[in-house]
Coordinates of C-alpha atoms in Angstrom, one line a residue:
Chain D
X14 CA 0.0 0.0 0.0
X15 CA 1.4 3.7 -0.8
X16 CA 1.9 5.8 1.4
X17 CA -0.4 8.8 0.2
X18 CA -3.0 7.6 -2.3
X19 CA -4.7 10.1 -4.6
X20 CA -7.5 9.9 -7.2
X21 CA -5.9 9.5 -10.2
X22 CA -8.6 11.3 -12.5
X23 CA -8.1 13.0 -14.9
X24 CA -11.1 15.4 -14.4
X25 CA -12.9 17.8 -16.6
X26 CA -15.2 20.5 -15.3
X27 CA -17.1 23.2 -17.2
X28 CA -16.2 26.5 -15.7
X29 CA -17.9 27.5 -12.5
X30 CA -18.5 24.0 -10.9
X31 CA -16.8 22.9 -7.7
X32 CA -14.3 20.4 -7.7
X33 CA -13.5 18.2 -4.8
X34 CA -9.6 16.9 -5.3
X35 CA -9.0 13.9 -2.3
X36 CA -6.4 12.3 -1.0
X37 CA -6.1 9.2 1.7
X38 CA -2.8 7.7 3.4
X39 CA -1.8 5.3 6.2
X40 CA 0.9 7.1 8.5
X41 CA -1.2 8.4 11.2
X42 CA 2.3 10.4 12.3
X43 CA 2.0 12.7 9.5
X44 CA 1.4 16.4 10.4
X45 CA 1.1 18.7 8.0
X46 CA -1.0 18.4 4.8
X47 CA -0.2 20.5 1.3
X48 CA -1.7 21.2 -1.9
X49 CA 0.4 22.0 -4.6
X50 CA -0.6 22.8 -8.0
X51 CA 1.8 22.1 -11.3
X52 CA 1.2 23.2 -14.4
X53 CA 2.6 21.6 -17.7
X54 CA 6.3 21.8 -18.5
X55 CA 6.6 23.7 -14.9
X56 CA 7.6 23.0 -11.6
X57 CA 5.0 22.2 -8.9
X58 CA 3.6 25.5 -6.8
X59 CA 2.4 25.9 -2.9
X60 CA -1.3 26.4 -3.0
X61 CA -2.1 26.0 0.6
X62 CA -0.9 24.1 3.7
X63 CA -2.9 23.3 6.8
X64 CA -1.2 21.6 10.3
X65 CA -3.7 18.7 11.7
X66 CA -7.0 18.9 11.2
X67 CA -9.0 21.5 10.4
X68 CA -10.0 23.5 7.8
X69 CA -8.5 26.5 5.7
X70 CA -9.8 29.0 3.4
X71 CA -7.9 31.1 1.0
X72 CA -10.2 32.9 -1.9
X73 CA -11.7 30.5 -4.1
X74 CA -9.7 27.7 -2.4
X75 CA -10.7 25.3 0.8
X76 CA -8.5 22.4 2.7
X77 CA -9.9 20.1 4.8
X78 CA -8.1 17.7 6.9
X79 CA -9.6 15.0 8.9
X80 CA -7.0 12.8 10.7
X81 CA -9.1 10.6 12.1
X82 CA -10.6 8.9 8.4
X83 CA -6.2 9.9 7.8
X84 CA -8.3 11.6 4.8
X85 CA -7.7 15.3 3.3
X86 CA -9.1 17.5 0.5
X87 CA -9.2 20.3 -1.4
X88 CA -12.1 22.4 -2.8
X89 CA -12.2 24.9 -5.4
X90 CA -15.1 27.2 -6.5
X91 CA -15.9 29.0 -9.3
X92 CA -13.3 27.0 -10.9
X93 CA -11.7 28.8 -13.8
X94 CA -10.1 27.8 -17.0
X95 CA -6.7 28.8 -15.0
X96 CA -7.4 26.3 -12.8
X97 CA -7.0 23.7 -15.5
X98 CA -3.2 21.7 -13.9
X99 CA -2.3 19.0 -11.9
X100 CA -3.1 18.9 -8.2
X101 CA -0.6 17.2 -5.9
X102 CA -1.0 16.9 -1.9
X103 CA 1.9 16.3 0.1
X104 CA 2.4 15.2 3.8
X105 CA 4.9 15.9 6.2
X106 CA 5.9 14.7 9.7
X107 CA 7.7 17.5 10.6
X108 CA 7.7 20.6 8.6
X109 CA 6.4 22.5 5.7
X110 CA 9.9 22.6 5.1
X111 CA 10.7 18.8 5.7
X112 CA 10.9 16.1 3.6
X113 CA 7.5 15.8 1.7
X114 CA 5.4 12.7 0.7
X115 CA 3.5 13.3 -2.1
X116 CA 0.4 12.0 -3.6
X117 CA 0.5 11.0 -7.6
X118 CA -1.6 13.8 -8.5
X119 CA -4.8 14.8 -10.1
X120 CA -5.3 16.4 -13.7
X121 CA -8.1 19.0 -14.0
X122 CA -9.3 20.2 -17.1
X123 CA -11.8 23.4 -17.0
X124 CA -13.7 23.5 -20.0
X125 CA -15.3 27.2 -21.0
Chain L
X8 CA 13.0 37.9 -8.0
X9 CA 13.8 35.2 -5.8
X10 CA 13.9 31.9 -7.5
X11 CA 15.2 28.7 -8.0
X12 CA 16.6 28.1 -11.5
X13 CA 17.2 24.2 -13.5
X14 CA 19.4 23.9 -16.7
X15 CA 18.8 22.5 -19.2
X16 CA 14.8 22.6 -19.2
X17 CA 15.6 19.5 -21.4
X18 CA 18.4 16.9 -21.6
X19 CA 18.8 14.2 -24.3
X20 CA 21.6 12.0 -23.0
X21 CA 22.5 8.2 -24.5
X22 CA 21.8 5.2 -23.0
X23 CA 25.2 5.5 -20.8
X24 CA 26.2 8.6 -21.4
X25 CA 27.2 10.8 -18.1
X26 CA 24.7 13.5 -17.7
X27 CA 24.9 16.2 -15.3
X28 CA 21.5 19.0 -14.1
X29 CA 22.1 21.7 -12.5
X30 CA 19.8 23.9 -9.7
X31 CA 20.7 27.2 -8.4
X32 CA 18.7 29.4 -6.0
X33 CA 18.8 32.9 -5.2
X34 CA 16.7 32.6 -1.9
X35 CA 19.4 31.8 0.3
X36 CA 17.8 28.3 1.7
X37 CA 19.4 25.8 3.9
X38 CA 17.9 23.0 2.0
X39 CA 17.5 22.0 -0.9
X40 CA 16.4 18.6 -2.7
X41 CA 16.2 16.7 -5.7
X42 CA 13.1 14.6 -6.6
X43 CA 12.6 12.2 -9.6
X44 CA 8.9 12.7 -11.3
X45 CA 7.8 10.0 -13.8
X46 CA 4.6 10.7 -16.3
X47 CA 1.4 10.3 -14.0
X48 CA 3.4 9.1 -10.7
X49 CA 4.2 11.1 -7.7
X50 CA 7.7 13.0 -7.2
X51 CA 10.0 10.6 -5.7
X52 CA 12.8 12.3 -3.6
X53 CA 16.1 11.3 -4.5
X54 CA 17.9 12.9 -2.2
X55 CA 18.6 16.5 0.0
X56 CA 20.9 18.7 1.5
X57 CA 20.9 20.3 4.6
X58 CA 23.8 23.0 4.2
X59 CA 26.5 20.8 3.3
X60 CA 25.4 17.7 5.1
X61 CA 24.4 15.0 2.4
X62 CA 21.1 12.5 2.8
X63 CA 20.4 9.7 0.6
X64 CA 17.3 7.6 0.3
X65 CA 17.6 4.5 0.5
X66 CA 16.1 3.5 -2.5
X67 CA 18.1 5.7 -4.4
X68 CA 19.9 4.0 -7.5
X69 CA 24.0 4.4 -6.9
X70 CA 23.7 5.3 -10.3
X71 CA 22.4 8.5 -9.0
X72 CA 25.1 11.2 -7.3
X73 CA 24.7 15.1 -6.2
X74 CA 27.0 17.5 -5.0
X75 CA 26.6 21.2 -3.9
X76 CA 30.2 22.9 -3.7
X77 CA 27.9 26.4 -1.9
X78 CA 24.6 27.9 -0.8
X79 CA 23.4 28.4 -4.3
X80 CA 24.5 25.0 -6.4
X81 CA 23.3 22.3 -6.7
X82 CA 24.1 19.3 -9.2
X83 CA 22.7 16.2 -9.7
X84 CA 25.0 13.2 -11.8
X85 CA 23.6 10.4 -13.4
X86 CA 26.6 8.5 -13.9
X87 CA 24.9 5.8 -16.5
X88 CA 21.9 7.1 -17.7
X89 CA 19.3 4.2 -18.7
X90 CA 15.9 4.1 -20.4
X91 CA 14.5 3.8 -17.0
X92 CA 16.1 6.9 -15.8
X93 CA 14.0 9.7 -18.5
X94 CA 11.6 11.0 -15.9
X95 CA 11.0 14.8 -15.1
X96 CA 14.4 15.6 -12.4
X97 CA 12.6 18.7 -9.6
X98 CA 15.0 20.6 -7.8
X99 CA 13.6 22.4 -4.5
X100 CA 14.4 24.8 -1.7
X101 CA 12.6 24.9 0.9
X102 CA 12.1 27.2 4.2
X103 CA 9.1 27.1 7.3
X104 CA 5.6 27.7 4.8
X105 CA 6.3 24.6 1.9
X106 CA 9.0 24.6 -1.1
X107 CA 10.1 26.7 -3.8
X108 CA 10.5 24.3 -6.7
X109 CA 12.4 24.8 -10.0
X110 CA 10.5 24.3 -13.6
X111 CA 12.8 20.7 -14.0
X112 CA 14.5 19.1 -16.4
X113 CA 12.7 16.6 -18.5
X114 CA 15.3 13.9 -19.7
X115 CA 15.2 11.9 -22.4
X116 CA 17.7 8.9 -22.7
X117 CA 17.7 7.6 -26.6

């Protein structure tokens, strides 16, 4: 079993829906839970981070972290044809800074 | 701007061949790392740095070496590049708040 699993996907959205991105994993010791977003050809970019569970809101963007189902999303509204990468979340024991585990990532398509 | 910077944004080696990537960041970070990403699989760190001081995974090939002579270099050697080894190669940085990550090098081995 992998340590982080994600859905796979790929997902296609007309603009304005909600997409729910989820991930799952199996160390109950990790402690802080990332979203990053990569475009094609490019490196992958911080989105948001939250530390244990909770929630966390930043503009169109919401993380969810339940430690207890070891399960953690990410919402977007309004999503936009700019929203149209891949999704990776990452886990951490230690650190936002520490060494990451990362999910295999999730392919959104937003479709005009 | 601050950044972290990979050469070349691709690399077609041989099947063999010594290759060498190379990362440099202008932010000044303690750490930095390399990670491996293959087409629709999930970044695989190679290895990191903390200042000077070297980790390996464990699961890293041999066939896979780094060095960083300062703060702002950082190489990765692939001493004998195989078919296996084409992949996407992420450098990062990384302070308190997540990672600054380069654009990568996509290899190709022919």
């Amino acid at each position: 079993q992998k340590e982080v699993e994600q859905d796979p996907g790929p997902l296609s959205v007309p603009e304005g829906a909600i997409v729910s991105l989820n991930c799952t994993y199996s160390n109950s010791a990790f402690q802080y839970f990332m979203w990053y977003r990569q475009y094609s050809r490019k490196g992958p970019e911080l989105l948001m981070y939250t530390y244990s569970s909770g929630n966390k809101e930043d503009g169109r963007f919401t993380a969810q972290v339940d430690k207890s189902s070891k399960y953690i999303s990410l919402f977007i509204r309004d999503s936009q044809p700019s929203d149209s990468a891949t999704y990776l979340c990452a886990m951490s024991l230690t650190g936002t800074a520490s060494k990451l585990t990362f999910g295999t990532g999730t392919r959104l398509q937003v479709t005009l | 701007d601050a950044m972290v910077i990979q050469n070349p944004r691709y690399q077609v080696t041989q099947f063999g061949k010594p290759v060498t990537l190379s990362c440099s960041q202008t932010l000044n970070h303690n750490v930095m790392y390399w990670y491996q990403q293959k087409s629709s699989q999930a970044p695989k760190l190679l290895f990191h740095y903390y200042d000077k001081d070297f980790n390996n995974e464990a699961d890293t090939p041999d066939n896979f070496q780094s060095r960083r002579p300062n703060t702002s270099f950082c190489f990765l050697d692939i001493r004998s590049p195989g078919l296996g080894d084409a992949a996407m190669y992420l450098c990062a940085t990384s302070r308190e708040g997540g990672y600054t990550f380069g654009s990568g090098t996509r290899l190709t081995v022919v």
